[in-house]
Structure formats: C-alpha cells, structure tokens
C-alpha cells in the first residue's frame, strides 16, 4: 500500500521529476487515492500533490510546472489516516520553514501521543495524517544534528508501527534518506544516479542493479552511491541482486489492461515456475530451500498462511499435499492465524504464500510461527521482499511482475510452486506417492500448452460477460479442488465488477444457499474431471440438476468430452482434460476472463478497482 520513489542523480539521467513521475506511474497499482512529488530547488523544497489518480497530479504539474532538479521524492497513496484529500496527500513538509519533505508508507501507531507533544510546542499541522507528525519530528531533529541521516535515525527510535519513510532537506542537496521497518524499500544502483522504491518497478526503466535492505535500516543515497546503517547506528550492507525482468515486463505489451496481459502470461508463469526444479531423471531438486532433508522428513503438520487469492491457492494445495504426503495440512487466513492460538511446534512446517512478499498480515503470521518454533517456507513472487527474508527458506514463483490489482498469473504460479513443494516432500518421505512425483511433474510440464489452448478459445466467455453486464449477483459452485476455484472466481468478480458474488462448496448448497436460487440466477459450476475418484463428477452433475430445476442459469465449466453435463447446462465452457488435482490451473482461467470482460463491459477500471491496492502493507 502506497508507492514510494526517491531519486538523486545528474541531469544526464533525465530530471528528477521525469524519473520520479515514471516511477510513480509504475507504482500506481500500490495505491491511487492521491499522488505527490517534492523536488529540491536551490535552497528550498517545491511540492505538488493532488487527490485522485496520478493523472490529476500530471494535470497539476502542467498547470504549475516544477523546475529542473536532480533530487526528488514521489508518492502514490492508499489512505489510512485522513481522507484522500489534497491536504492529506504526501509529501508532507516539516519545520517552520518547510525545508523538509517526507513521504511514508505504513502506519505510525503512536502518532497521536507524538502529535500532542508537537502541538504543545506550538507546531501547526496542515493535514490529518500520521506522516506529517514524522515530518515535523525529522525537521526538528535536523535542526539539532544538521545531517538528514542522523536526524532520521534519532526519530525512528521513537516510532511504533510499520513504516517506510523517505525524506529530503533543502539544506542538504543531492541526498535522499530512507528508513524501513516492516514495510518495503529497495535501492536501485545506477551510474551517477541512485534510486529508492517500494519495489523495483520504481526504477526498472533505469537500472536492474538492486540492493535489498534488512529490517530497521536507514539508507542514504547520493549520486555517488548508497550507504546503509542500522537504526542503532552500526554500519550495514545491503544485499545486492540483479532484477531478472526488464521494463517491458512491467508494461502492457499491446493489451488494453495489465490484467488481460497477465491472464495471457499464465502459460509462462507456470512454465517458468517449474523450470530448474528437476534433475535429468525427473527427480525434484529444491536445493534453494536451505532446510535440511532431515528437518523436512520430520515435519508432521503443515499450516499454510496467506490472504485473498493466495489463500485460495493454499486451499487448492491442501488437497494435493495431503493426498501426496499424508501430512495433515491446515490453511489459515494469515490475519486470523495469530489469534487462534495456533498449534505449532518445531515439527510444523508453516508455508506462507504471497505474490508481493509484503502483505503485512502474512508477514506477521510468519513471524509468529517462527516465535513458536516452526519451520517457515515462503512461496513468493517478489525477490528482495520482506516475507522471504523473514522465513527460513523461500521457493520463488516466476510469474514476473504482476501489476493489475486482481491477481491472476500469481495464483497459477502459487499453485504450481506449492504442488512442487508437496511433491518434493512426498519424494523425500518415500511412501506410495514418492514414485508418482516424477509423473505428476511431467504432467505439470504439459499444463502451459493446455492453458494456451484454453486462452485461444475464450471468445464465448467474453461474449457471455458482455451480455451479463447488468447482472446483480453471480454464484460459483465447486467441489474438492473446484471449491477454492469457485471462491477465487467469486473474489475476481467482487473486486473487479463490484457485484455480489459468492463461491460455495457444491455439497453445501442444500444446507442453506440453495434458497438463493431463483429463476434466472446465474451460477457457474466448476465440474470435476469424470476421472475423479469417489464419484465426485456425478455428484456435481446432480448439483447442476438441482439448481437448474429451481430456475438457475447454469454456466458449466467442464472437461472436453464430458457429455454428461450437456443436458443441464445453459452454457458449457470447455477446458482441456487433465488429472483432477491439476484441473484448477485450467478451470480458473474462464472465471478470470469472465470477470475481466464483465468489468470492462461495465466501464470500470480493471487494473485499479476502487478501494483496493496491490500490496496490503497494513494490518
Ligand atoms: C486478489 O485479486 C487480491 N488482489 C488479493 O486477494 C491478494 O491476493 C491478497 O491481498 C494477497 O496478496 P499477496 O499475494 O501479495 O500476499
């Protein structure tokens, strides 16, 4: 939540304003309630800020241009303290002379007490934000220390909560200082120019050399380099890495929206997530896990912690991992995990799933699990992010940058990576499914081509979505791995089209939800493969008949060649045949496409739905 950019360099790299605005455009998905920039101009700081999307700030900059500068910071906001107004937009100024400008991502939990102290000293506030309190504190500390890094260090010692802060000061040109605690901040290293960003997208147009920071660190960038210290003042070093994707990966590539592009990226997301995880004999090798085989063999319980779409990936993985390993798997919404007095010990493997690697709820669950002695593995899509850092090990998904707020390709990559983990555990533990690991991996390798086939036949789904633009409510049913897919389909529709949508386990219908069915009610049904065990397929076909008999309009997602659904379906959407546990990698695709085109038909902003932000860095 909130996008942060900092730049210091030479005019050869473009003016600070160009660099900062380009970074904000790439980070806007992190929050779009307001945007603002601050630049150093001689002996003073100039700011421009505007509520609403970045386009409003661009218009403001055209009306009131800023001078060329080599030092600047910029912010896109997801509002927490204070509404989304011009006054509450960042940057905030500090000190009587306003020589300091500061931006912030996170929440300062003790801001009220700190504000009372400042008010008692006669400080006047221009906004309702917790951020402005910090701006005044850093400005006051600067008066004492005459050095921005030292001033920042003095202030962060008194702050409670999670924060990334960036500041510039008119008396200290060519310097941007950043601080982080439980909130993202990465450094970009250029030539005679350096960058700060909430994520690497902020500077990917300029450099792929990045520096990962640890918790509770302060970084000072100048055109010459970046210096890191811990909050206690001891020198530190960031961890250097190369970003594996380029600016083109963070662009729409000819599609109208990022979401459409990302849906079409899904074959790559799955293929790349499988890459390099088997040896020439097809045996799984996960050296990257850095957890001994002995420790993994000892695991007697797995808890998956995640939120939203990532939690649905976790629910899908539960079916597969339990089937392959016979280890009990529990899926816990990360924000509930800490409060349910979880049964976790050193034989518990806690697997967190997060695209961004910054979701605060998930981060706090991981920390709690570690405190309780669990082994922690993070399945994550973002190199250098906080959750992998705070975990014992990481299994990266390789979906590439996901910009649309609604998660699509990350979901498929998360299922893929958690299946890889489950198969690896099965292989390690021996037992009846150890030998199957190789054949399942082979089948997984064939899934990207099936997704490609499926994507090429989505024309009818697009038509159905357009036709349903006025629909007020849609239900989704599924059983077994189709159940989390149904919930994911409903989530996509809620967040993108703002209509009532609910996903149910199909068997639950008769215990209450069937009362919702009235003539014309659209219901998507995710039908399991006819090859599923325990008569699952037949049970879902019966469920379709039950709702059809009560007037529902049935939109059935079924495998190629599954003729049993035909008599009871108003629409049949075909997916390529695959074994039952792999089916979610296909059956979710039409639901994503449906939500995309229904939202488009309603004229809504597909990539930036209202009230949301891409990474949720507050609890
Ligand atoms: C889904 O479309 C959402 N944007 C959301 O549910 C998301 O999956 C959730 O907030 C978790 O994010 P993460 O994967 O970055 O941790």
Coordinates of C-alpha atoms in Angstrom, one line a residue, residues 132-506:
X132 CA 3.1 14.9 9.0
X133 CA 3.9 14.2 12.6
X134 CA 7.1 12.4 11.5
X135 CA 7.9 15.2 9.0
X136 CA 7.9 17.7 11.8
X137 CA 9.9 15.5 14.1
X138 CA 12.6 14.8 11.5
X139 CA 12.8 18.6 10.7
X140 CA 13.3 19.3 14.3
X141 CA 16.0 16.7 14.7
X142 CA 17.7 18.1 11.6
X143 CA 18.0 21.5 13.3
X144 CA 19.9 19.7 16.1
X145 CA 22.1 17.4 14.1
X146 CA 22.4 19.2 10.7
X147 CA 22.5 15.8 9.0
X148 CA 19.5 14.1 7.5
X149 CA 20.6 10.6 8.1
X150 CA 21.3 11.3 11.8
X151 CA 18.0 13.1 12.1
X152 CA 16.1 10.2 10.6
X153 CA 17.9 7.8 13.0
X154 CA 17.0 9.9 16.0
X155 CA 13.3 10.0 15.1
X156 CA 12.8 6.3 14.1
X157 CA 13.9 5.3 17.5
X158 CA 10.6 6.8 18.9
X159 CA 8.3 5.4 16.2
X160 CA 6.0 2.5 16.7
X161 CA 4.3 0.6 13.9
X162 CA 5.3 -0.2 10.3
X163 CA 6.9 2.3 8.0
X164 CA 8.9 3.2 5.1
X165 CA 10.0 6.8 5.2
X166 CA 11.8 8.9 2.6
X167 CA 13.0 12.5 3.2
X168 CA 14.8 15.3 1.5
X169 CA 16.0 18.6 3.1
X170 CA 16.8 21.8 1.3
X171 CA 20.0 22.4 3.3
X172 CA 21.4 19.0 2.2
X173 CA 21.3 18.8 -1.6
X174 CA 21.9 15.6 -3.5
X175 CA 20.8 13.4 -0.7
X176 CA 17.7 11.3 -0.1
X177 CA 17.4 9.3 3.1
X178 CA 15.1 6.3 3.5
X179 CA 14.2 4.2 6.6
X180 CA 12.3 1.0 6.8
X181 CA 10.6 -1.2 9.4
X182 CA 8.2 -4.0 8.3
X183 CA 7.4 -2.1 5.2
X184 CA 9.1 -2.4 1.7
X185 CA 12.0 -0.4 0.5
X186 CA 14.6 -1.3 -2.2
X187 CA 17.6 0.6 -3.6
X188 CA 18.4 0.9 -7.3
X189 CA 22.0 1.4 -8.2
X190 CA 22.7 3.4 -11.4
X191 CA 25.6 5.3 -12.9
X192 CA 25.9 8.7 -11.1
X193 CA 22.3 8.2 -10.1
X194 CA 20.6 6.1 -7.4
X195 CA 17.1 5.3 -6.6
X196 CA 14.7 4.2 -3.9
X197 CA 11.4 2.4 -4.4
X198 CA 8.7 0.4 -2.7
X199 CA 9.6 -2.2 -5.3
X200 CA 12.0 -2.5 -8.2
X201 CA 9.3 -1.4 -10.7
X202 CA 10.0 2.2 -9.4
X203 CA 13.4 2.3 -11.2
X204 CA 13.3 -0.7 -13.6
X205 CA 13.4 1.8 -16.5
X206 CA 16.8 2.9 -15.4
X207 CA 18.7 0.1 -13.7
X208 CA 18.4 -3.6 -12.9
X209 CA 21.1 -3.5 -10.1
X210 CA 19.3 -3.6 -6.8
X211 CA 20.1 -3.7 -3.1
X212 CA 17.9 -5.5 -0.6
X213 CA 17.6 -3.9 2.8
X214 CA 17.1 -5.7 6.1
X215 CA 14.6 -4.6 8.8
X216 CA 15.3 -1.5 10.8
X217 CA 17.8 0.0 8.4
X218 CA 18.4 3.5 7.1
X219 CA 19.8 4.1 3.6
X220 CA 21.3 7.4 2.3
X221 CA 21.6 7.8 -1.4
X222 CA 23.7 10.4 -3.2
X223 CA 24.7 10.4 -6.9
X224 CA 27.8 8.5 -6.0
X225 CA 26.3 5.6 -4.0
X226 CA 24.2 4.2 -1.2
X227 CA 25.2 3.9 2.5
X228 CA 23.3 1.7 4.9
X229 CA 23.2 1.8 8.7
X230 CA 21.1 0.0 11.2
X231 CA 18.7 2.0 13.4
X232 CA 21.2 1.7 16.2
X233 CA 23.8 3.4 14.0
X234 CA 26.0 0.4 13.3
X235 CA 27.2 0.2 9.7
X236 CA 25.4 -2.4 7.5
X237 CA 25.4 -3.5 3.9
X238 CA 22.5 -4.2 1.7
X239 CA 22.3 -7.5 -0.3
X240 CA 23.0 -6.8 -4.0
X241 CA 21.0 -8.6 -6.6
X242 CA 20.0 -8.3 -10.3
X243 CA 16.4 -7.9 -11.2
X244 CA 15.6 -10.8 -13.6
X245 CA 13.0 -8.9 -15.7
X246 CA 13.1 -5.7 -17.6
X247 CA 10.9 -2.6 -18.1
X248 CA 9.0 -4.3 -20.9
X249 CA 7.7 -6.9 -18.5
X250 CA 6.1 -4.2 -16.4
X251 CA 4.3 -2.7 -19.5
X252 CA 1.0 -3.7 -21.1
X253 CA 2.7 -5.2 -24.2
X254 CA -0.1 -4.2 -26.6
X255 CA -3.0 -5.3 -24.3
X256 CA -5.6 -2.8 -23.2
X257 CA -5.1 -3.7 -19.5
X258 CA -2.4 -5.3 -17.3
X259 CA -4.9 -7.9 -16.2
X260 CA -5.6 -9.0 -19.8
X261 CA -1.8 -9.2 -20.4
X262 CA -1.3 -11.1 -17.1
X263 CA -4.0 -13.6 -17.9
X264 CA -2.3 -14.3 -21.2
X265 CA 1.1 -14.5 -19.4
X266 CA -0.1 -17.6 -17.5
X267 CA 1.4 -20.3 -19.6
X268 CA 4.8 -18.6 -19.0
X269 CA 4.1 -18.2 -15.3
X270 CA 3.5 -21.9 -14.8
X271 CA 6.4 -23.0 -17.2
X272 CA 8.9 -20.6 -15.5
X273 CA 7.9 -21.7 -12.0
X274 CA 8.6 -25.3 -13.0
X275 CA 12.0 -24.5 -14.6
X276 CA 15.1 -25.9 -13.0
X277 CA 13.3 -27.9 -10.3
X278 CA 14.0 -31.4 -11.6
X279 CA 17.2 -33.2 -12.4
X280 CA 17.7 -35.0 -15.8
X281 CA 16.0 -38.1 -14.3
X282 CA 12.9 -36.0 -13.4
X283 CA 13.6 -36.2 -9.7
X284 CA 12.7 -33.0 -7.8
X285 CA 15.7 -30.9 -6.6
X286 CA 15.0 -28.0 -4.3
X287 CA 18.5 -27.0 -3.1
X288 CA 17.3 -23.5 -2.8
X289 CA 15.2 -24.4 0.2
X290 CA 18.2 -24.3 2.6
X291 CA 16.3 -26.6 5.0
X292 CA 17.8 -30.0 5.6
X293 CA 16.1 -33.1 4.3
X294 CA 16.2 -34.4 7.8
X295 CA 14.1 -31.4 9.1
X296 CA 11.7 -31.8 6.3
X297 CA 11.3 -35.5 6.9
X298 CA 10.4 -34.7 10.5
X299 CA 7.5 -32.5 9.6
X300 CA 4.3 -33.9 10.9
X301 CA 1.9 -31.0 10.2
X302 CA 1.7 -28.2 7.6
X303 CA 0.0 -24.9 8.1
X304 CA -0.4 -22.6 5.1
X305 CA -0.9 -18.9 5.9
X306 CA -2.0 -16.5 3.2
X307 CA -4.7 -13.9 2.3
X308 CA -7.1 -13.5 -0.6
X309 CA -6.2 -15.2 -3.8
X310 CA -3.0 -16.6 -2.2
X311 CA -5.2 -18.3 0.4
X312 CA -7.3 -19.9 -2.3
X313 CA -4.0 -21.2 -3.9
X314 CA -3.2 -22.6 -0.4
X315 CA -6.6 -24.3 -0.2
X316 CA -6.1 -25.9 -3.5
X317 CA -2.6 -27.0 -2.4
X318 CA -4.1 -28.6 0.7
X319 CA -5.9 -31.2 -1.3
X320 CA -2.8 -32.1 -3.3
X321 CA -0.2 -32.1 -0.5
X322 CA -2.4 -34.2 1.8
X323 CA -3.0 -36.6 -1.0
X324 CA 0.7 -37.0 -1.9
X325 CA 2.3 -36.8 1.5
X326 CA -0.4 -37.9 4.0
X327 CA 0.7 -35.0 6.2
X328 CA -2.2 -33.0 7.6
X329 CA -2.4 -29.6 6.1
X330 CA -4.4 -26.7 7.5
X331 CA -5.0 -23.4 5.7
X332 CA -5.3 -20.3 7.9
X333 CA -6.1 -16.8 6.8
X334 CA -2.9 -15.0 7.8
X335 CA -4.8 -12.3 9.7
X336 CA -6.6 -14.9 11.8
X337 CA -3.6 -17.2 12.4
X338 CA -2.1 -15.3 15.4
X339 CA -5.4 -15.0 17.2
X340 CA -6.5 -18.6 17.1
X341 CA -3.8 -19.8 19.4
X342 CA -2.3 -22.0 16.7
X343 CA -1.0 -25.4 17.4
X344 CA 2.5 -25.1 16.0
X345 CA 5.9 -26.5 17.1
X346 CA 9.3 -27.4 15.7
X347 CA 7.8 -30.2 13.6
X348 CA 5.3 -27.9 12.0
X349 CA 6.1 -26.5 8.5
X350 CA 4.4 -23.1 8.1
X351 CA 4.2 -22.3 4.4
X352 CA 3.3 -18.7 3.6
X353 CA 2.1 -17.8 0.1
X354 CA 2.3 -14.2 -1.1
X355 CA 2.8 -12.6 -4.5
X356 CA 4.1 -9.4 -3.2
X357 CA 6.1 -10.8 -0.2
X358 CA 4.9 -7.7 1.7
X359 CA 1.4 -8.5 2.9
X360 CA 1.6 -7.4 6.5
X361 CA -1.0 -9.9 7.7
X362 CA 1.1 -12.7 6.2
X363 CA 4.4 -11.3 7.4
X364 CA 3.1 -11.1 11.0
X365 CA 1.8 -14.7 10.8
X366 CA 5.3 -15.9 9.6
X367 CA 6.9 -14.0 12.5
X368 CA 4.5 -15.5 15.0
X369 CA 5.1 -19.0 13.6
X370 CA 8.9 -18.6 13.9
X371 CA 8.4 -17.4 17.5
X372 CA 6.6 -20.7 18.2
X373 CA 9.5 -22.6 16.7
X374 CA 8.0 -23.7 13.4
X375 CA 10.0 -24.1 10.2
X376 CA 8.9 -21.5 7.7
X377 CA 8.9 -21.6 3.9
X378 CA 7.7 -18.7 1.8
X379 CA 6.2 -19.1 -1.6
X380 CA 6.7 -15.7 -3.1
X381 CA 6.9 -13.9 -6.4
X382 CA 9.0 -10.9 -5.4
X383 CA 12.7 -11.1 -5.0
X384 CA 14.1 -9.0 -2.2
X385 CA 10.7 -8.7 -0.4
X386 CA 10.2 -9.0 3.3
X387 CA 8.4 -12.3 3.8
X388 CA 11.1 -14.5 2.2
X389 CA 13.7 -12.6 4.2
X390 CA 11.8 -13.3 7.4
X391 CA 11.4 -17.0 6.5
X392 CA 13.8 -20.0 6.9
X393 CA 13.5 -20.7 3.2
X394 CA 11.9 -19.5 0.0
X395 CA 10.5 -21.1 -3.1
X396 CA 10.1 -18.4 -5.7
X397 CA 7.3 -18.4 -8.2
X398 CA 8.5 -17.0 -11.5
X399 CA 5.4 -15.2 -12.7
X400 CA 7.1 -11.9 -13.5
X401 CA 5.8 -8.6 -12.2
X402 CA 2.0 -8.7 -11.5
X403 CA 0.7 -5.1 -11.9
X404 CA -3.1 -5.5 -12.0
X405 CA -4.5 -5.4 -8.6
X406 CA -6.6 -8.5 -9.3
X407 CA -4.2 -11.4 -9.0
X408 CA -4.3 -13.9 -11.9
X409 CA -0.9 -15.3 -13.0
X410 CA 0.4 -15.2 -9.5
X411 CA -2.4 -17.6 -8.5
X412 CA -1.4 -20.2 -11.1
X413 CA 2.2 -19.8 -10.2
X414 CA 1.4 -20.2 -6.5
X415 CA -0.5 -23.4 -7.1
X416 CA 2.4 -24.7 -9.2
X417 CA 5.0 -23.9 -6.6
X418 CA 3.0 -25.4 -3.8
X419 CA 2.5 -28.6 -5.8
X420 CA 6.3 -28.7 -6.4
X421 CA 6.8 -28.4 -2.7
X422 CA 4.2 -31.1 -2.0
X423 CA 5.7 -33.5 -4.5
X424 CA 9.2 -32.8 -3.1
X425 CA 8.0 -33.7 0.4
X426 CA 6.4 -36.9 -1.0
X427 CA 9.7 -37.8 -2.7
X428 CA 11.7 -37.2 0.5
X429 CA 9.4 -39.2 2.7
X430 CA 9.1 -42.2 0.4
X431 CA 5.8 -44.0 0.6
X432 CA 3.3 -44.7 -2.0
X433 CA 3.3 -41.4 -3.8
X434 CA 7.1 -40.9 -3.9
X435 CA 7.3 -42.7 -7.3
X436 CA 4.4 -40.6 -8.6
X437 CA 6.2 -37.3 -8.1
X438 CA 8.0 -37.7 -11.5
X439 CA 4.9 -38.5 -13.5
X440 CA 3.0 -35.6 -11.9
X441 CA 5.9 -33.2 -12.7
X442 CA 5.7 -34.5 -16.3
X443 CA 2.0 -33.8 -16.4
X444 CA 2.5 -30.3 -14.9
X445 CA 5.0 -29.6 -17.6
X446 CA 2.2 -30.1 -20.1
X447 CA -0.2 -27.7 -18.4
X448 CA 1.2 -24.5 -20.0
X449 CA 0.3 -25.7 -23.5
X450 CA -3.2 -26.6 -22.3
X451 CA -3.6 -23.1 -20.9
X452 CA -2.5 -21.7 -24.3
X453 CA -5.2 -23.8 -26.0
X454 CA -7.8 -22.7 -23.4
X455 CA -6.9 -19.0 -23.8
X456 CA -7.4 -19.3 -27.6
X457 CA -11.0 -20.3 -27.1
X458 CA -12.2 -17.7 -24.6
X459 CA -14.3 -15.8 -27.2
X460 CA -17.6 -17.2 -25.9
X461 CA -16.8 -16.3 -22.3
X462 CA -16.1 -12.7 -23.4
X463 CA -19.5 -12.6 -25.1
X464 CA -21.3 -14.1 -22.0
X465 CA -19.6 -11.5 -19.8
X466 CA -20.7 -8.6 -22.1
X467 CA -24.2 -10.0 -22.2
X468 CA -24.3 -10.1 -18.4
X469 CA -23.1 -6.6 -17.8
X470 CA -26.3 -5.7 -15.8
X471 CA -26.2 -8.8 -13.6
X472 CA -26.6 -8.1 -9.9
X473 CA -25.4 -11.4 -8.4
X474 CA -23.5 -14.5 -9.6
X475 CA -22.9 -17.7 -7.6
X476 CA -20.0 -20.1 -8.1
X477 CA -20.0 -23.8 -7.1
X478 CA -17.2 -26.4 -6.9
X479 CA -16.2 -29.5 -5.0
X480 CA -12.8 -30.7 -3.9
X481 CA -10.1 -28.5 -5.7
X482 CA -13.0 -26.9 -7.6
X483 CA -14.2 -25.3 -4.3
X484 CA -11.3 -22.9 -3.9
X485 CA -11.6 -22.2 -7.7
X486 CA -15.2 -21.2 -7.2
X487 CA -14.2 -18.9 -4.3
X488 CA -11.5 -17.4 -6.5
X489 CA -14.0 -16.8 -9.3
X490 CA -16.3 -15.0 -6.9
X491 CA -13.4 -12.9 -5.5
X492 CA -12.4 -11.8 -9.0
X493 CA -16.0 -10.7 -9.8
X494 CA -16.4 -8.8 -6.5
X495 CA -13.2 -6.9 -6.7
X496 CA -13.4 -6.1 -10.5
X497 CA -17.1 -5.7 -11.2
X498 CA -18.4 -4.7 -7.7
X499 CA -21.3 -7.1 -7.8
X500 CA -22.4 -9.7 -5.3
X501 CA -20.7 -12.9 -5.9
X502 CA -20.2 -16.0 -3.7
X503 CA -18.4 -19.2 -4.0
X504 CA -19.7 -22.3 -2.3
X505 CA -18.7 -25.9 -1.9
X506 CA -21.4 -27.5 -4.1

